[in-house]
Short mmCIF file of C-alpha atoms in Angstrom, two decimals:
data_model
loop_
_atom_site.label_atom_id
_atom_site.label_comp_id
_atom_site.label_asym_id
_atom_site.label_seq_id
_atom_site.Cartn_x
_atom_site.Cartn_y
_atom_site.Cartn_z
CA UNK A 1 -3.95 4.08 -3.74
CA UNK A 2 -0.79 4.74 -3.77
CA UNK A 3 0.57 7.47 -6.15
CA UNK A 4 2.70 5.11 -8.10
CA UNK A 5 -0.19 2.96 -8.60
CA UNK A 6 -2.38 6.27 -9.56
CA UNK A 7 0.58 6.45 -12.32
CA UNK A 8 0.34 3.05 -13.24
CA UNK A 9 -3.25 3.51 -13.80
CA UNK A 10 -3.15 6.28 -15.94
CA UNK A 11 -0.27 5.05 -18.11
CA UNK A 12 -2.11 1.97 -19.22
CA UNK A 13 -5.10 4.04 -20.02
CA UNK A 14 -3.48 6.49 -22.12
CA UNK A 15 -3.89 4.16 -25.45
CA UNK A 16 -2.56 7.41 -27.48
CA UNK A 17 0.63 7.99 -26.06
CA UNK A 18 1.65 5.66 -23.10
CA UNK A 19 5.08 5.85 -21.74
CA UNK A 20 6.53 2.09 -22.38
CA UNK A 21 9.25 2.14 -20.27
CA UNK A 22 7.94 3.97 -17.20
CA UNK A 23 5.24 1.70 -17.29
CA UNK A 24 7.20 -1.50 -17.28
CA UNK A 25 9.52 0.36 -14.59
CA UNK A 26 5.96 0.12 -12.53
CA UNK A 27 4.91 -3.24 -13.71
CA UNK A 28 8.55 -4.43 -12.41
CA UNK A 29 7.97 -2.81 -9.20
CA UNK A 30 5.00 -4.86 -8.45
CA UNK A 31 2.08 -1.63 -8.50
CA UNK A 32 -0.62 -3.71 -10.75
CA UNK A 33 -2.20 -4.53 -7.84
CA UNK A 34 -5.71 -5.39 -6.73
CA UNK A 35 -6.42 -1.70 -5.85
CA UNK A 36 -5.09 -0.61 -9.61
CA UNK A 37 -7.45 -3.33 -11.50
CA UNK A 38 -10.76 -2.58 -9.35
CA UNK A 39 -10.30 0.84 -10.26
CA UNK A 40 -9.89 -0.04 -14.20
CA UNK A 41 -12.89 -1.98 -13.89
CA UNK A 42 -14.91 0.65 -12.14
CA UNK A 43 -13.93 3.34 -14.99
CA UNK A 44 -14.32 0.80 -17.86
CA UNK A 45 -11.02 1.07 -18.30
CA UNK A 46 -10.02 -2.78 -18.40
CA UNK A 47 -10.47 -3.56 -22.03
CA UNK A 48 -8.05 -0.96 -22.70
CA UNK A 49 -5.70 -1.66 -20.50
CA UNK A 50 -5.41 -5.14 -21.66
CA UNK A 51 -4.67 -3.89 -25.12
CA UNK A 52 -2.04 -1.12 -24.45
CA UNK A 53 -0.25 -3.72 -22.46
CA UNK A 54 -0.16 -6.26 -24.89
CA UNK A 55 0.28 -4.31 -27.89
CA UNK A 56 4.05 -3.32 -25.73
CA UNK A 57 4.47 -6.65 -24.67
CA UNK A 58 4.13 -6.15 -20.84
CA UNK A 59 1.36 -8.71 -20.32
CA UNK A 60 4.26 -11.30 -18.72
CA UNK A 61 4.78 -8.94 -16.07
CA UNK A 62 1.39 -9.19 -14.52
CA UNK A 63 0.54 -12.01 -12.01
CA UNK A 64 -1.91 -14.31 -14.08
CA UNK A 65 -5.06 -13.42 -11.77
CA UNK A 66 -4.74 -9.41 -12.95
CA UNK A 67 -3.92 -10.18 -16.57
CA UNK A 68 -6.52 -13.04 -16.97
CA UNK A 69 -8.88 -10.64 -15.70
CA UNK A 70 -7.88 -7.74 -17.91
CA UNK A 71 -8.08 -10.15 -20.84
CA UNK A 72 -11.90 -11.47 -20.32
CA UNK A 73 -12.83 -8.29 -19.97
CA UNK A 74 -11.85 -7.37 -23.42
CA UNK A 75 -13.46 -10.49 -24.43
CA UNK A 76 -16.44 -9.90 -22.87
CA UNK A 77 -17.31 -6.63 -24.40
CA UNK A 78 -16.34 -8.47 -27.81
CA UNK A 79 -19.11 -10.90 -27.62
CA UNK A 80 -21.74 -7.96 -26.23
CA UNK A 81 -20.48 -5.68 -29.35
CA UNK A 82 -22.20 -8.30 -31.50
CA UNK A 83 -25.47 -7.81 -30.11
CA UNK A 84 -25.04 -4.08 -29.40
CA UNK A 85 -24.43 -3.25 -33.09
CA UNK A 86 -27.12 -5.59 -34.75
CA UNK A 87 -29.29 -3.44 -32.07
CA UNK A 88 -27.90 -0.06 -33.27
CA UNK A 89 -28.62 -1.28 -37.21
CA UNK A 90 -32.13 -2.13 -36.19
CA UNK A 91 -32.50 0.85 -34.50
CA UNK A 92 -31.39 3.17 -37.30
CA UNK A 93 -34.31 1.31 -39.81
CA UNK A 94 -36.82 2.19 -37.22
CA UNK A 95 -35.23 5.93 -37.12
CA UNK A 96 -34.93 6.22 -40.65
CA UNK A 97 -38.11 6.24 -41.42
CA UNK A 98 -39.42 8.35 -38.49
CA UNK A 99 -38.35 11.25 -41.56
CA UNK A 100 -37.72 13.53 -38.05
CA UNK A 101 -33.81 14.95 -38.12
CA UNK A 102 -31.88 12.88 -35.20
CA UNK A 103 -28.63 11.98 -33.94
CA UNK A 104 -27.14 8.82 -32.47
CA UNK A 105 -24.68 9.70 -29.87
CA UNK A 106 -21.52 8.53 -27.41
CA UNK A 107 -21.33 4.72 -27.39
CA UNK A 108 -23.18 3.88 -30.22
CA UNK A 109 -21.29 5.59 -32.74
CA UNK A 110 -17.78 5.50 -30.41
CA UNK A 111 -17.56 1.41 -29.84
CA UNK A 112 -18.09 0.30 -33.35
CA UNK A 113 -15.24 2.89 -34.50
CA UNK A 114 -12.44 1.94 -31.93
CA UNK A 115 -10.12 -0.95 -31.51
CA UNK A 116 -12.63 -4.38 -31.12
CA UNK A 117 -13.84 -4.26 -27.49
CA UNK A 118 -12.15 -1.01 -26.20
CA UNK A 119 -15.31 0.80 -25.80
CA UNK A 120 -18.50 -0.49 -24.30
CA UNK A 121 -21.85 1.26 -24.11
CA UNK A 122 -25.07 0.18 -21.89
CA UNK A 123 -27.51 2.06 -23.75
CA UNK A 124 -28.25 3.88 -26.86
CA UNK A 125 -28.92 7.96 -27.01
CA UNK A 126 -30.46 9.66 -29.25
CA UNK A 127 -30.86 13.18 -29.90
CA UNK A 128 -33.70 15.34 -31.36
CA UNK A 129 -35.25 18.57 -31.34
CA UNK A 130 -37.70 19.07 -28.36
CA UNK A 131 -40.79 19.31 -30.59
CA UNK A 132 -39.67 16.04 -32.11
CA UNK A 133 -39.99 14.19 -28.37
CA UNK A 134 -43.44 12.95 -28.91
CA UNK A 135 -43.34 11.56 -32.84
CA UNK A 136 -39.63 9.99 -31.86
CA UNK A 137 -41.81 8.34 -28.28
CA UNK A 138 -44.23 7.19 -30.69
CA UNK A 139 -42.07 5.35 -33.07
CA UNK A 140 -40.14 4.16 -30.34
CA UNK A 141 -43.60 2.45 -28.66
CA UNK A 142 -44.66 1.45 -32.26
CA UNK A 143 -41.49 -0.69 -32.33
CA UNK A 144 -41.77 -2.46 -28.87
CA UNK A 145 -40.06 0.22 -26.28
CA UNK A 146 -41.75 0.68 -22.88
CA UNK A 147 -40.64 3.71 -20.63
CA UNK A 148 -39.42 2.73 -17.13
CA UNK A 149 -36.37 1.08 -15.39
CA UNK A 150 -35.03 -2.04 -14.79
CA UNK A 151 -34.47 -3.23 -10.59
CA UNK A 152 -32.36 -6.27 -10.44
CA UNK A 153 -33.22 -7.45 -13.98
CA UNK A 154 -37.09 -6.67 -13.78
CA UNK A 155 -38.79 -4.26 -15.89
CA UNK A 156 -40.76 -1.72 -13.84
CA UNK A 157 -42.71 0.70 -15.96
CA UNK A 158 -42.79 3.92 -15.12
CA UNK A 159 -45.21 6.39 -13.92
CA UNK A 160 -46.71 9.29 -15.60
CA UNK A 161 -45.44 11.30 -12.73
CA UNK A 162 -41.99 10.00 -13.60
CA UNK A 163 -42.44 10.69 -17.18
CA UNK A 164 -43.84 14.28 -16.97
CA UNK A 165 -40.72 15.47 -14.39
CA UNK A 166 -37.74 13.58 -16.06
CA UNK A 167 -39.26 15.82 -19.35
CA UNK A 168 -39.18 19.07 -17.29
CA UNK A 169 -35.69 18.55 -15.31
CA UNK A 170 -33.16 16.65 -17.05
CA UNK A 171 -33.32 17.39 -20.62
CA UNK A 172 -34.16 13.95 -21.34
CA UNK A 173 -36.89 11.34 -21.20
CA UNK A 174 -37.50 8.82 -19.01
CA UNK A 175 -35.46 5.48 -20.69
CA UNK A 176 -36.81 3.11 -22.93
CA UNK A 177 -36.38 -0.59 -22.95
CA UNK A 178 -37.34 -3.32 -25.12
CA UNK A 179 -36.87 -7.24 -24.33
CA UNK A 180 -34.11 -8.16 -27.57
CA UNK A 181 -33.53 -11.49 -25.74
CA UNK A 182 -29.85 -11.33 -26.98
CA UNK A 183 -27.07 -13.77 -25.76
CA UNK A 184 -25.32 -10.62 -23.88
CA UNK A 185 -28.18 -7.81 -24.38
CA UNK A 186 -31.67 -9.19 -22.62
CA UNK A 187 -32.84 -5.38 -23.06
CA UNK A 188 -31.90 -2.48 -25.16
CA UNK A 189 -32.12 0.72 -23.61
CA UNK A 190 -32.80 3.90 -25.50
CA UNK A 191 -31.95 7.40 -23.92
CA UNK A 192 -33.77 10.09 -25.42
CA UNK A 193 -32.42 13.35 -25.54
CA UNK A 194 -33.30 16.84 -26.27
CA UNK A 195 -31.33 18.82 -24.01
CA UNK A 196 -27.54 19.82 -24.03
CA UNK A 197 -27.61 20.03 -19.86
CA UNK A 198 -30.09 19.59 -17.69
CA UNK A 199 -31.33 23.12 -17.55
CA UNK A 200 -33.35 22.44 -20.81
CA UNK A 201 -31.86 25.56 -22.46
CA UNK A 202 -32.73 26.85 -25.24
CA UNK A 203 -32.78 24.66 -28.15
CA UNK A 204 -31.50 26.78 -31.15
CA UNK A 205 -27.93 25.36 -30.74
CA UNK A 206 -29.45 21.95 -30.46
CA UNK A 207 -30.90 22.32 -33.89
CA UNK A 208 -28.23 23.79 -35.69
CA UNK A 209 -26.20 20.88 -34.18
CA UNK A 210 -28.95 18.20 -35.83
CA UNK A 211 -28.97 19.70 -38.95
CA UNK A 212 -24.80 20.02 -39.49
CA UNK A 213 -25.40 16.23 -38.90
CA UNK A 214 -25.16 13.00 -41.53
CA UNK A 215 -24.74 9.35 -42.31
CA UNK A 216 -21.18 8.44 -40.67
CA UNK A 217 -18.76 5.12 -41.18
CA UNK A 218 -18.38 3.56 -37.88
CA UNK A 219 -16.42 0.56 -38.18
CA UNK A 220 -18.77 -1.84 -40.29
CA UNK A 221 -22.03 0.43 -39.35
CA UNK A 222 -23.59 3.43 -40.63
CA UNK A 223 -24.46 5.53 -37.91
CA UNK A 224 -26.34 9.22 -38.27
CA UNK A 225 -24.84 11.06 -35.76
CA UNK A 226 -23.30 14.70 -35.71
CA UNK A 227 -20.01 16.13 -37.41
CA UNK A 228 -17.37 15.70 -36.22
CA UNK A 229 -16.64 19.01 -34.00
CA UNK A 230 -20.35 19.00 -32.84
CA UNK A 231 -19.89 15.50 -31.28
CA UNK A 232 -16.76 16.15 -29.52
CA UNK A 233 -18.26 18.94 -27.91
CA UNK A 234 -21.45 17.09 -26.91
CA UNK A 235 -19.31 15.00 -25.62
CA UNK A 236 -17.86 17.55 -23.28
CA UNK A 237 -21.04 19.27 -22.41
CA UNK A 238 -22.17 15.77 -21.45
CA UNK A 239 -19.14 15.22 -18.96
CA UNK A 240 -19.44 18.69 -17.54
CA UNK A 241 -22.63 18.66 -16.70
CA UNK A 242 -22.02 15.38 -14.57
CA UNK A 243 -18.79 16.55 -13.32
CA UNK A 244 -20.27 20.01 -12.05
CA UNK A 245 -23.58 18.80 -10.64
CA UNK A 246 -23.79 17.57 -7.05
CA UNK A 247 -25.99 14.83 -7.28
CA UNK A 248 -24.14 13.38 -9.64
CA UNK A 249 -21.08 14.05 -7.25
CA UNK A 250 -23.05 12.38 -4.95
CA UNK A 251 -23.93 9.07 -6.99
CA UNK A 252 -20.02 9.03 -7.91
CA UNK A 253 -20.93 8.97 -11.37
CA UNK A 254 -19.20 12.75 -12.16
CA UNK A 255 -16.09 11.35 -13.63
CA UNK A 256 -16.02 8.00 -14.62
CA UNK A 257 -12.47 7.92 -16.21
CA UNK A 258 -13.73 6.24 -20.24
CA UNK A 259 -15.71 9.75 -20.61
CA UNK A 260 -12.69 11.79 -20.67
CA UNK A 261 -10.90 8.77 -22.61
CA UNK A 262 -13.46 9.15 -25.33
CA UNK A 263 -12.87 12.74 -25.89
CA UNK A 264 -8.45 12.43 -25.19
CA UNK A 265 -8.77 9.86 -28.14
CA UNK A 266 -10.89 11.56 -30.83
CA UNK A 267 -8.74 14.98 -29.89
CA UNK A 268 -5.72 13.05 -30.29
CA UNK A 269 -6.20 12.72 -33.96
CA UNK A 270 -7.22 16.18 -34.79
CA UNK A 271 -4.16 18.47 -36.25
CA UNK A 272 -3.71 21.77 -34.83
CA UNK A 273 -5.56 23.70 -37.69
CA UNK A 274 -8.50 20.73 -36.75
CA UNK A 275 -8.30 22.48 -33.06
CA UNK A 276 -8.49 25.58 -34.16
CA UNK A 277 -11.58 24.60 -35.96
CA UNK A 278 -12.98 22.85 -32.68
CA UNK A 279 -12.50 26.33 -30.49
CA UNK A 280 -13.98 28.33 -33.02
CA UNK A 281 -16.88 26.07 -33.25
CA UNK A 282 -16.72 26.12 -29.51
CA UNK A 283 -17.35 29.53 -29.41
CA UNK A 284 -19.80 29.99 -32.30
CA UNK A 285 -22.04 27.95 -29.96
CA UNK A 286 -21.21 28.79 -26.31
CA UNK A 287 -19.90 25.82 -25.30
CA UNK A 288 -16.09 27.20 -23.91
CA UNK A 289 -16.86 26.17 -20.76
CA UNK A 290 -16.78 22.88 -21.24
CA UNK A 291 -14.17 22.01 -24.17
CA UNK A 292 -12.00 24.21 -21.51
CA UNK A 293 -12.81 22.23 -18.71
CA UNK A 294 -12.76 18.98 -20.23
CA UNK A 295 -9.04 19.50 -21.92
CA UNK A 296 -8.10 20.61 -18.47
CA UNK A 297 -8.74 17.59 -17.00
CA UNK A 298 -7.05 15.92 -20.76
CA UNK A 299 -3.91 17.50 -19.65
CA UNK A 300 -3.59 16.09 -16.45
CA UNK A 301 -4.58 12.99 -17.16
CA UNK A 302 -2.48 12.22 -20.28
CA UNK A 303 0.25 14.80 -19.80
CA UNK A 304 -1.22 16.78 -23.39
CA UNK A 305 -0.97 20.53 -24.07
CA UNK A 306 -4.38 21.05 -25.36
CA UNK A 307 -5.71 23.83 -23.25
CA UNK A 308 -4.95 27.59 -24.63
CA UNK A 309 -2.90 29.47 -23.07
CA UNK A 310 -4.23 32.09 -20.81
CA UNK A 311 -7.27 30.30 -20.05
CA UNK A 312 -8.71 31.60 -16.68
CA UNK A 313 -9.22 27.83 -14.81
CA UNK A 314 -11.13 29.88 -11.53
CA UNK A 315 -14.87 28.42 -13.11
CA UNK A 316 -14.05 24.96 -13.78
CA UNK A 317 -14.40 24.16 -10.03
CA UNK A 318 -18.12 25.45 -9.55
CA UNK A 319 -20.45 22.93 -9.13
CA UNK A 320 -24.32 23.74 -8.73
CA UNK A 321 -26.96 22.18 -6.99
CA UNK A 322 -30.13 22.28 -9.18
CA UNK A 323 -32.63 21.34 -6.19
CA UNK A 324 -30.67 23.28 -3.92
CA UNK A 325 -30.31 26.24 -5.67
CA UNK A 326 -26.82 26.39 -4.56
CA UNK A 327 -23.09 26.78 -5.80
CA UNK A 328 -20.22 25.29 -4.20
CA UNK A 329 -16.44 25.56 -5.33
CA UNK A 330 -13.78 23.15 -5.50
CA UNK A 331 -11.01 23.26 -2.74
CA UNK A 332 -8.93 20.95 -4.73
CA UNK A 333 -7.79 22.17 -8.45
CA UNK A 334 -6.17 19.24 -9.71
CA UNK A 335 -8.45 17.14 -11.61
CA UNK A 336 -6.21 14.28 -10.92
CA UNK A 337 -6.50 14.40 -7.14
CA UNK A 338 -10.13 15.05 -7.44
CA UNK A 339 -10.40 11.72 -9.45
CA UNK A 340 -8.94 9.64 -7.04
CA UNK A 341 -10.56 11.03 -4.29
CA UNK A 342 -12.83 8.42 -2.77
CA UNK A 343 -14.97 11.17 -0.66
CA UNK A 344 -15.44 14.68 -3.79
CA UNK A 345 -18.37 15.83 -1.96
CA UNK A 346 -15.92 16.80 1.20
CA UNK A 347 -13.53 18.63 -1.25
CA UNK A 348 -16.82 21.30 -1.75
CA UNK A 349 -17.57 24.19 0.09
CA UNK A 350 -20.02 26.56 -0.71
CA UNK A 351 -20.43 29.71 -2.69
CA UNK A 352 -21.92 32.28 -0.70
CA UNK A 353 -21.15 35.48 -2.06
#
């Protein structure tokens, strides 16, 4: 891409504050091209696109092929919200009465709260206390979930072996699905969670997040999730630990561009006492690392001035290697050229020292 259409792209993602008139100064310069909309779809980024443009009236300045496109997208995750959310209402009964403290996370409280069709999730994850794993499994099985993965639309179960090392190595469990034989949702998946990273640290912080948790309005829904600083910074511990972990790097999946939109539009509507509440919080649980990182990355992305001053940026290009047990560093610094790099893994070397 070219860096005009690298421009273009971010523009039309940054809902919050877009610049109208250098976008249509791009639009009129023909850069919403093919390259510009595969990577929108790619970082679910399409939906929003579509509405940023038309809510500035710059949808006649795409050829009808790009804007059609941009358009059934947002339709599309319209119709799949339907069945998502009567999913995430079921799902909350079932939790409910489990009695066991919980916490509904990323999509499922995120897409019923923004604009209609903006956000899109493919799952469901849910938080709890490690000890709470087995009860949460249980309730989960009770209801109709089977553990495993699904190849090409086929459910294939998985093995204990599976199970027992997903438990011990990600923080998480192996998914759950259920057959919900939805128009747009054949299976629900369920992530459970009971790690902040995939070290399986130590789960004090977890606990004190659970319990600062309640009942929250999301759109029409009532979703349990956590407060309001504490999900924001999952949020970011969540993105760093796929942004600094090589197989991730590897997979491509370390930063798919709505992650860091999520967190630039809930930190867009916090006032400055709000982010002086967030960095304290931040620090109260350890977790500086990766606001810092993440509003980094915010502020070049979206041209904000979120990160504090004097800030020492030298760790946010470590990345480890869990199987490895190695550390490699980032030869590039600028998050932006790191995102639209279409090879990351050749912008490591490693940490020897």
């Amino acid at each position: 891409m070219s860096q005009k259409e690298k421009e273009l792209f971010l523009q039309i993602c940054a809902h919050r504050n877009p610049d109208t008139g250098r976008i249509e100064g791009l639009l009129d310069e023909g850069y919403a091209t093919p390259q510009v909309l595969g990577w929108l779809f790619a970082n679910r980024m399409a939906a929003v696109a579509y509405g940023v443009l038309k809510e500035r009236e710059l949808l006649s300045k795409l050829d009808r092929e790009f804007r059609n496109s941009l358009r059934n997208a947002l339709l599309l995750n319209e119709r799949i919200h339907a069945d998502y959310f009567r999913c995430i209402e079921e799902l909350t009964e079932v939790l409910e009465g489990c009695g066991i403290p919980y916490a509904l996370l990323k999509g499922a409280y995120l897409c019923p709260s923004l604009p209609s069709g903006y956000r899109i999730s493919n799952d469901v994850d849910i938080l709890v206390a490690p000890e709470a794993v087995g009860a949460v499994s249980a309730w989960l099985r009770s209801a109709g979930f089977r553990q495993g993965s699904m190849r090409n639309g086929v459910f294939v179960p998985a093995t204990r072996r599976q199970i027992i090392e997903s438990k011990m190595t990600r923080g998480e469990t192996v998914p759950f699905f259920k057959a919900v034989g939805l128009p747009f949702l054949e299976y629900l998946e369920v992530d459970l969670n009971f790690s902040l990273d995939f070290k399986n640290s130590e789960d004090g912080i977890l606990k004190g997040m659970l319990s600062r948790g309640a009942l929250r309005s999301a759109g029409e829904l009532r979703v349990r999730t956590l407060d309001r600083y504490d999900f924001l910074l999952h949020l970011c511990a969540h993105l760093y630990k796929e942004a600094t972990t090589l197989p991730w790097i590897r997979m491509r999946r370390d930063m798919t561009f709505y992650k860091y939109w999520d967190i630039y539009g809930l930190l867009w509507e916090y006032s400055e006492a709000e982010k002086r509440e967030l960095l304290a919080r931040a620090s109260e649980i350890c977790m500086n690392r990766e606001l810092f990182y993440c509003l980094d990355s915010l502020d070049a992305f979206f041209g904000t001035e979120n990160l504090p001053k004097g800030v020492d940026r030298k760790d946010f290009g470590v990345v480890i290697a869990p199987a490895e047990r190695k550390r490699y560093r980032y030869v590039e610094s600028d998050p932006v050229k790191r995102f639209f790099s279409t090879d990351r893994v050749s912008l490591l070397e490693e940490v020897t020292e």
